[in-house]
XYZ file of C-alpha atoms in Angstrom:
487
model
C 132.250 -96.239 18.305
C 132.157 -92.528 18.859
C 129.336 -90.239 17.809
C 131.688 -88.655 15.082
C 132.918 -92.129 13.794
C 129.291 -93.377 13.505
C 128.308 -90.315 11.685
C 131.148 -90.400 9.353
C 130.657 -94.022 8.736
C 127.152 -93.346 7.585
C 127.962 -90.220 5.612
C 131.346 -90.936 4.146
C 130.085 -91.009 0.681
C 128.647 -87.524 0.826
C 130.606 -84.511 -0.406
C 131.692 -81.438 1.186
C 129.370 -78.184 0.930
C 129.369 -76.421 -2.205
C 130.255 -73.098 -0.457
C 132.489 -74.335 2.360
C 132.243 -72.336 5.525
C 136.019 -72.061 5.740
C 138.417 -72.099 8.683
C 137.910 -68.720 9.780
C 134.730 -69.536 11.475
C 136.605 -72.135 13.674
C 139.296 -69.575 14.385
C 136.527 -66.991 15.221
C 134.841 -69.409 17.610
C 138.237 -69.856 19.489
C 139.286 -66.288 19.370
C 136.511 -63.732 18.693
C 139.052 -60.862 18.067
C 139.655 -62.269 14.665
C 136.093 -60.907 13.697
C 136.937 -57.460 15.203
C 136.362 -55.780 18.432
C 132.734 -54.576 17.666
C 130.311 -55.825 20.263
C 127.618 -55.990 17.759
C 129.183 -59.069 16.021
C 129.007 -60.954 19.214
C 125.141 -60.434 19.499
C 123.655 -63.724 18.405
C 120.367 -62.102 17.171
C 122.391 -59.691 15.036
C 124.493 -62.407 13.764
C 121.605 -64.636 12.736
C 119.641 -61.550 11.406
C 122.459 -60.720 9.121
C 122.258 -64.148 7.616
C 118.512 -63.971 7.334
C 118.820 -60.520 5.573
C 121.165 -62.002 2.969
C 119.228 -65.124 2.108
C 116.032 -62.980 2.084
C 117.122 -61.529 -1.271
C 116.147 -64.962 -2.746
C 112.426 -64.333 -1.697
C 112.658 -60.858 -3.017
C 113.507 -62.327 -6.239
C 110.593 -64.862 -5.963
C 108.238 -61.846 -5.233
C 109.566 -59.832 -8.132
C 108.888 -62.689 -10.432
C 105.278 -63.096 -9.148
C 104.588 -59.415 -9.343
C 106.080 -58.757 -12.819
C 103.160 -59.972 -14.882
C 100.771 -57.506 -13.416
C 102.091 -54.015 -14.288
C 103.576 -55.180 -17.794
C 100.541 -57.141 -19.234
C 99.255 -54.196 -21.311
C 102.532 -53.196 -22.803
C 103.890 -56.629 -23.119
C 100.870 -57.975 -25.157
C 100.883 -54.911 -27.242
C 104.738 -54.921 -28.160
C 104.998 -58.656 -28.828
C 101.439 -59.127 -30.182
C 100.357 -61.717 -27.604
C 96.760 -62.966 -27.135
C 95.170 -63.274 -23.726
C 95.835 -67.002 -23.587
C 99.399 -66.555 -24.634
C 99.879 -64.154 -21.768
C 98.178 -66.397 -19.418
C 100.730 -69.085 -20.382
C 103.593 -66.696 -19.901
C 102.217 -65.800 -16.386
C 101.923 -69.420 -15.356
C 105.200 -70.736 -16.933
C 107.179 -69.583 -13.824
C 104.986 -72.021 -11.908
C 105.976 -74.686 -14.402
C 109.609 -73.986 -13.882
C 109.269 -73.921 -10.208
C 107.713 -77.270 -10.186
C 110.823 -78.591 -11.844
C 113.046 -76.634 -9.381
C 110.859 -77.987 -6.645
C 111.544 -81.521 -7.604
C 115.240 -80.930 -7.483
C 115.209 -78.436 -4.498
C 115.213 -80.967 -1.625
C 118.006 -83.230 -3.069
C 120.174 -80.294 -4.167
C 119.861 -78.776 -0.748
C 120.583 -82.016 0.959
C 123.575 -82.936 -1.127
C 125.501 -79.668 -1.412
C 124.078 -77.599 1.274
C 121.614 -74.835 1.683
C 124.077 -72.047 0.592
C 125.143 -74.080 -2.493
C 121.491 -74.750 -3.367
C 120.825 -70.982 -3.362
C 123.860 -70.290 -5.582
C 122.601 -72.669 -8.148
C 119.179 -71.018 -7.967
C 120.523 -67.602 -8.570
C 122.132 -68.465 -11.978
C 118.861 -69.388 -13.954
C 117.098 -66.494 -12.497
C 119.745 -64.079 -13.799
C 119.715 -65.773 -17.187
C 115.895 -65.890 -17.310
C 115.585 -62.090 -16.736
C 118.105 -61.354 -19.441
C 116.150 -63.665 -21.951
C 112.799 -61.778 -21.154
C 114.507 -58.353 -21.454
C 115.896 -59.181 -25.021
C 112.937 -61.013 -26.136
C 111.712 -60.383 -29.635
C 108.936 -63.018 -29.774
C 107.269 -65.255 -27.218
C 109.983 -68.110 -27.643
C 112.468 -66.146 -25.575
C 109.730 -64.642 -23.225
C 108.656 -68.296 -22.463
C 112.153 -69.600 -22.086
C 112.967 -66.784 -19.709
C 110.014 -67.432 -17.558
C 110.675 -71.110 -17.312
C 114.346 -70.377 -16.090
C 113.228 -67.897 -13.627
C 110.548 -70.372 -12.207
C 113.226 -73.086 -11.840
C 115.371 -70.706 -9.678
C 112.464 -69.569 -7.693
C 111.204 -73.208 -7.165
C 114.602 -73.987 -5.493
C 114.582 -70.711 -3.409
C 111.180 -71.145 -2.159
C 112.136 -74.616 -0.409
C 115.780 -73.625 0.647
C 115.391 -70.262 2.317
C 112.684 -71.150 4.873
C 114.583 -74.333 5.761
C 117.909 -72.489 6.210
C 116.273 -69.830 8.388
C 114.464 -72.464 10.496
C 117.828 -74.406 10.908
C 119.851 -71.291 12.095
C 117.384 -69.538 14.164
C 117.112 -69.541 18.006
C 113.740 -71.239 18.894
C 112.370 -67.912 20.448
C 112.952 -66.002 17.266
C 112.296 -68.624 14.862
C 108.762 -67.576 14.015
C 109.540 -64.045 13.273
C 112.750 -64.787 11.299
C 111.002 -67.483 9.453
C 108.225 -65.005 8.442
C 110.937 -62.713 6.917
C 110.681 -65.234 4.056
C 107.163 -64.101 3.137
C 107.924 -60.520 4.085
C 110.620 -60.546 1.489
C 108.263 -62.000 -1.087
C 105.754 -59.198 -0.615
C 108.655 -56.652 -0.814
C 109.557 -58.212 -4.226
C 105.949 -58.109 -5.291
C 105.599 -54.435 -4.207
C 108.871 -53.361 -5.888
C 107.547 -54.919 -9.304
C 104.388 -53.109 -8.941
C 106.011 -49.902 -7.993
C 108.921 -49.888 -10.739
C 106.404 -50.933 -13.328
C 104.770 -47.547 -13.107
C 107.899 -45.963 -14.295
C 109.881 -48.574 -16.256
C 109.172 -50.466 -19.518
C 108.811 -54.152 -19.265
C 112.211 -54.660 -20.709
C 113.957 -52.381 -18.142
C 111.822 -54.008 -15.434
C 113.246 -57.322 -16.449
C 116.805 -56.009 -16.211
C 116.105 -54.766 -12.733
C 114.960 -58.335 -11.725
C 118.581 -59.379 -11.931
C 119.629 -57.284 -9.088
C 118.488 -59.461 -6.025
C 120.539 -62.345 -7.411
C 123.333 -60.307 -8.342
C 123.718 -59.166 -4.617
C 122.800 -62.572 -3.153
C 125.737 -64.511 -4.824
C 128.642 -62.616 -3.243
C 126.509 -62.360 0.056
C 126.521 -66.211 0.316
C 130.249 -66.247 0.919
C 129.875 -64.209 4.054
C 127.388 -66.299 5.863
C 127.691 -69.880 7.637
C 126.141 -73.090 6.413
C 123.257 -74.476 8.318
C 124.789 -76.034 11.485
C 122.154 -78.744 11.370
C 122.954 -79.754 7.895
C 126.683 -79.734 8.674
C 125.991 -82.005 11.626
C 123.959 -84.355 9.582
C 126.765 -84.539 6.959
C 129.193 -85.583 9.820
C 131.220 -82.333 9.620
C 131.444 -81.722 13.345
C 134.030 -79.090 13.469
C 132.156 -77.034 11.022
C 128.966 -77.702 12.718
C 130.154 -76.364 16.071
C 131.988 -73.458 14.519
C 128.893 -72.563 12.519
C 126.496 -72.692 15.433
C 128.931 -70.622 17.516
C 129.110 -67.871 14.963
C 125.332 -67.822 14.903
C 124.840 -67.671 18.675
C 127.765 -65.508 19.431
C 131.223 -66.055 20.436
C 130.462 -65.458 24.166
C 127.495 -67.879 24.135
C 127.535 -71.355 25.747
C 126.289 -73.524 22.988
C 126.953 -76.930 24.787
C 123.284 -77.740 25.283
C 122.135 -76.973 21.764
C 125.054 -78.919 20.345
C 124.035 -81.968 22.554
C 120.396 -81.724 21.336
C 121.294 -81.579 17.605
C 123.890 -84.397 18.046
C 121.233 -86.577 19.603
C 118.648 -85.820 16.944
C 121.276 -86.580 14.197
C 122.348 -89.640 15.848
C 118.790 -91.084 15.601
C 119.035 -90.794 11.930
C 122.488 -92.085 11.013
C 122.107 -95.797 11.054
C 119.722 -96.068 8.093
C 120.214 -93.154 5.685
C 117.957 -94.223 2.982
C 114.184 -93.379 3.309
C 111.785 -96.083 2.104
C 108.087 -95.525 1.099
C 107.160 -98.084 3.731
C 108.643 -95.500 6.393
C 105.978 -93.133 5.306
C 103.334 -95.350 7.043
C 104.871 -94.346 10.317
C 102.875 -91.474 12.045
C 106.013 -89.555 12.636
C 106.494 -89.198 8.865
C 103.140 -89.162 7.171
C 101.532 -86.765 9.760
C 104.065 -83.816 9.176
C 104.210 -84.538 5.524
C 100.302 -84.351 5.314
C 100.166 -81.285 7.176
C 103.023 -79.573 5.231
C 101.450 -80.572 1.851
C 97.854 -79.661 2.921
C 98.877 -76.065 4.153
C 100.976 -75.259 1.146
C 98.359 -76.473 -1.326
C 95.376 -74.668 0.445
C 97.580 -71.518 0.430
C 97.511 -71.504 -3.285
C 94.038 -72.847 -3.900
C 92.543 -69.764 -2.110
C 93.380 -67.763 -5.159
C 95.810 -65.287 -3.783
C 98.409 -65.796 -6.615
C 95.584 -65.275 -9.183
C 94.701 -61.951 -7.542
C 98.294 -60.851 -7.231
C 99.344 -61.906 -10.752
C 96.237 -60.159 -12.317
C 95.301 -57.413 -9.823
C 95.464 -54.706 -12.311
C 92.816 -56.500 -14.411
C 90.641 -57.162 -11.394
C 90.681 -53.388 -10.596
C 89.884 -52.578 -13.968
C 86.826 -54.851 -13.897
C 85.791 -53.320 -10.695
C 85.728 -49.954 -12.280
C 88.899 -48.498 -10.894
C 90.569 -46.048 -13.507
C 94.005 -45.913 -11.945
C 94.416 -49.600 -11.608
C 98.198 -49.633 -11.665
C 98.368 -47.244 -8.846
C 95.870 -49.278 -6.642
C 97.864 -52.353 -7.445
C 100.852 -50.589 -5.811
C 98.808 -49.689 -2.883
C 97.765 -53.240 -2.568
C 101.411 -54.208 -2.569
C 102.290 -51.760 0.086
C 99.552 -52.935 2.342
C 100.665 -56.637 1.883
C 104.155 -55.716 3.121
C 102.713 -53.850 6.068
C 100.500 -56.918 7.075
C 103.302 -59.390 6.571
C 105.323 -57.256 8.838
C 102.731 -57.243 11.507
C 102.640 -61.207 11.046
C 106.296 -61.252 11.572
C 106.039 -59.495 14.952
C 103.049 -61.511 15.994
C 104.171 -65.104 15.259
C 106.230 -65.709 18.093
C 103.791 -63.931 20.474
C 100.416 -65.427 19.568
C 101.575 -68.574 17.938
C 101.089 -70.267 14.377
C 97.657 -71.953 14.895
C 95.553 -68.785 15.969
C 97.142 -66.668 13.246
C 96.409 -69.382 10.710
C 92.666 -69.544 11.760
C 92.317 -65.787 11.915
C 93.914 -65.452 8.603
C 91.774 -68.043 6.648
C 88.616 -66.962 8.391
C 89.339 -63.344 7.329
C 90.140 -64.298 3.785
C 86.913 -66.315 3.651
C 84.776 -63.267 4.747
C 86.696 -60.891 2.297
C 86.256 -63.172 -0.698
C 82.605 -63.563 0.156
C 82.205 -59.757 0.137
C 83.965 -59.639 -3.273
C 81.824 -62.550 -4.797
C 78.576 -60.797 -3.793
C 79.568 -57.377 -4.993
C 80.562 -58.929 -8.457
C 77.331 -60.829 -8.508
C 75.212 -57.747 -7.693
C 76.993 -55.530 -10.276
C 75.531 -57.650 -12.921
C 71.865 -56.517 -12.083
C 72.499 -52.762 -12.069
C 73.424 -50.282 -14.980
C 76.773 -49.241 -15.338
C 76.089 -45.666 -14.975
C 74.100 -46.032 -11.704
C 75.369 -45.062 -8.154
C 75.093 -48.773 -6.983
C 77.390 -50.034 -9.702
C 80.249 -47.710 -8.333
C 79.448 -48.623 -4.841
C 79.657 -52.471 -5.730
C 83.149 -51.803 -7.408
C 84.429 -50.061 -4.271
C 83.160 -52.825 -2.223
C 84.776 -55.444 -4.228
C 88.168 -53.431 -4.154
C 87.947 -53.348 -0.330
C 87.137 -56.895 -0.180
C 90.295 -57.693 -2.386
C 92.394 -55.494 -0.092
C 91.015 -57.212 3.053
C 91.718 -60.632 1.737
C 95.305 -59.593 0.844
C 95.778 -58.267 4.399
C 94.205 -61.406 5.972
C 96.411 -63.686 3.729
C 99.576 -61.681 4.866
C 98.791 -62.192 8.530
C 98.918 -65.918 8.400
C 98.330 -68.009 5.311
C 101.136 -66.178 3.442
C 104.099 -66.629 5.748
C 103.129 -69.402 8.188
C 102.630 -72.496 5.898
C 106.282 -72.230 4.561
C 107.285 -71.755 8.294
C 105.616 -74.821 9.681
C 106.855 -76.784 6.671
C 110.486 -75.951 7.526
C 109.712 -76.705 11.264
C 107.792 -79.930 11.143
C 109.578 -82.135 8.583
C 111.676 -84.677 10.174
C 115.516 -84.570 9.044
C 115.419 -87.973 7.736
C 112.868 -87.312 5.146
C 113.180 -83.513 4.863
C 114.876 -83.474 1.336
C 112.322 -85.806 -0.223
C 109.240 -84.581 1.690
C 110.337 -80.944 1.354
C 110.524 -81.273 -2.572
C 106.959 -83.024 -2.605
C 105.369 -80.315 -0.528
C 106.995 -77.570 -2.567
C 105.900 -79.343 -5.821
C 102.451 -79.508 -4.602
C 102.481 -75.842 -3.740
C 103.818 -74.819 -7.222
C 101.427 -77.225 -8.931
C 98.517 -75.722 -7.303
C 99.824 -72.199 -7.950
C 100.222 -73.073 -11.706
C 96.545 -74.211 -11.652
C 95.483 -70.985 -10.160
C 97.572 -68.603 -12.261
C 96.670 -70.432 -15.484
C 92.968 -70.586 -14.786
C 92.413 -67.100 -12.907
C 92.163 -65.053 -16.132
C 89.914 -67.502 -17.835
C 87.591 -68.039 -14.634
C 87.494 -64.129 -14.147
C 86.426 -63.850 -17.779
C 83.804 -66.457 -17.091
C 82.402 -65.137 -13.949
C 84.205 -62.901 -11.369
C 81.562 -63.610 -8.705
C 81.706 -67.392 -9.317
C 85.535 -67.408 -9.151
C 85.691 -65.535 -5.912
C 82.987 -67.945 -4.490
C 85.025 -70.949 -5.264
C 87.957 -69.344 -3.428
C 85.647 -68.641 -0.534
C 84.855 -72.246 -0.097
C 88.575 -73.341 -0.119
C 89.205 -70.699 2.887
C 86.267 -72.171 4.766
C 87.814 -75.753 4.445
C 91.206 -74.340 5.427
C 89.805 -73.100 8.879
C 88.689 -76.706 9.537
C 91.947 -78.294 8.384
C 94.035 -75.995 10.702
C 91.749 -76.480 13.655
C 91.875 -80.416 13.284
C 95.366 -81.168 12.169
C 97.987 -78.383 12.584
C 99.966 -78.361 15.766
C 101.393 -75.293 17.700
C 105.120 -75.119 17.264
C 105.791 -71.942 19.000
C 108.620 -71.894 21.507
C 109.790 -75.422 20.758
C 113.128 -76.544 19.351
C 113.096 -78.395 16.026
C 114.214 -81.426 18.036
C 111.175 -81.084 20.393
C 108.742 -80.834 17.471
C 110.036 -83.900 15.779
C 109.657 -85.788 19.188
C 105.903 -84.741 19.419
C 105.071 -86.616 16.238
C 106.491 -89.882 17.606
């Protein structure tokens, strides 16, 4: 039995991609002139980069949703007469919706493809933003936030997986980090536009990333590894050829992917008993551990409620300071994107979590000491500035490693056989942790700012130990080599 027959025999009941690549990719792989005479389109890095930039609109939507609550808190609570607890619920409902989206994300992405999954994610995001924009009471507000969260939950799994599956091994780290870079750009845009727009107008502007993403999906190829897994071998090779350039010999990479797919075709169903095998439980534990620790460090609490934190620190222009933090986060994540394929994943994670621990300790001490001095004293102002510097340093440290790399490693280490199920579980764990943080952050900050940041410090110290003991280095390895290392 040939490889193709074997694959098709195991996958015959599966459907075609929701957004089919189309025959023009196969034509293009045989005759590059169909794509035009420009040499630029032949450059594999440019081709992959174009795909990454299109799907990066999804994480921009993700970031805009995360950042929306910070600049709109005062106006929104005043206009709709919301209490602190009601607004806290509004802020956290995106995480509840994301948990539902996370549960479905892996299976949707496996069943209809990565592109189809992103298309499905874009629709509830658009409806959600419209519901918030036209809200007259908290019911529409909450419904819109839930719908946004559902779409973001799918996006947060699908985009890093798609990027990891299309990127060459020497560019996978940098391109994978574009996911988190786009999230930070979305957050900064929400902060910046929030200075000039009402909360209703800002909600309307939140529609734009998905409105651009939907047509963009028709111009990029489906993940070649997913196509191979589905037994669509002509489309698989055509997609890979487009991504690597029409003048590139893809024979070696095609054979590696075929061998990897062939090892998983004989038994398609994953059983819980299989998770006892080291090659399954270890990458699953690492993926879940990193994504949970990413949230428990409290970064989303800081991002969602940064304006309130700066106000409590005595900063009068707190909204402007929040925009500054958003800009710093974009720059730091951009640096991480440049570094990750040069220094490696593990070292950046250790440096990042260590820097976060030190920064959060400074913030905790500053808030504790502020309680012992008079509000009109010089020391009170100094401690306020110190706490803000600590928050900024924490954001920088987070952006260098703990922000982008957990999603990147999750997309790299999960075996193809369990990627749908395990990816959904890991993404669900991340969003559940995020919900806990965003729901409890304002309550904890009201209880004790110093105590809150002390708890976050302990989490970061534990993260350093977790990375040092368990997390492997994946720099410079193909996805197939990474899977083999767990056997």
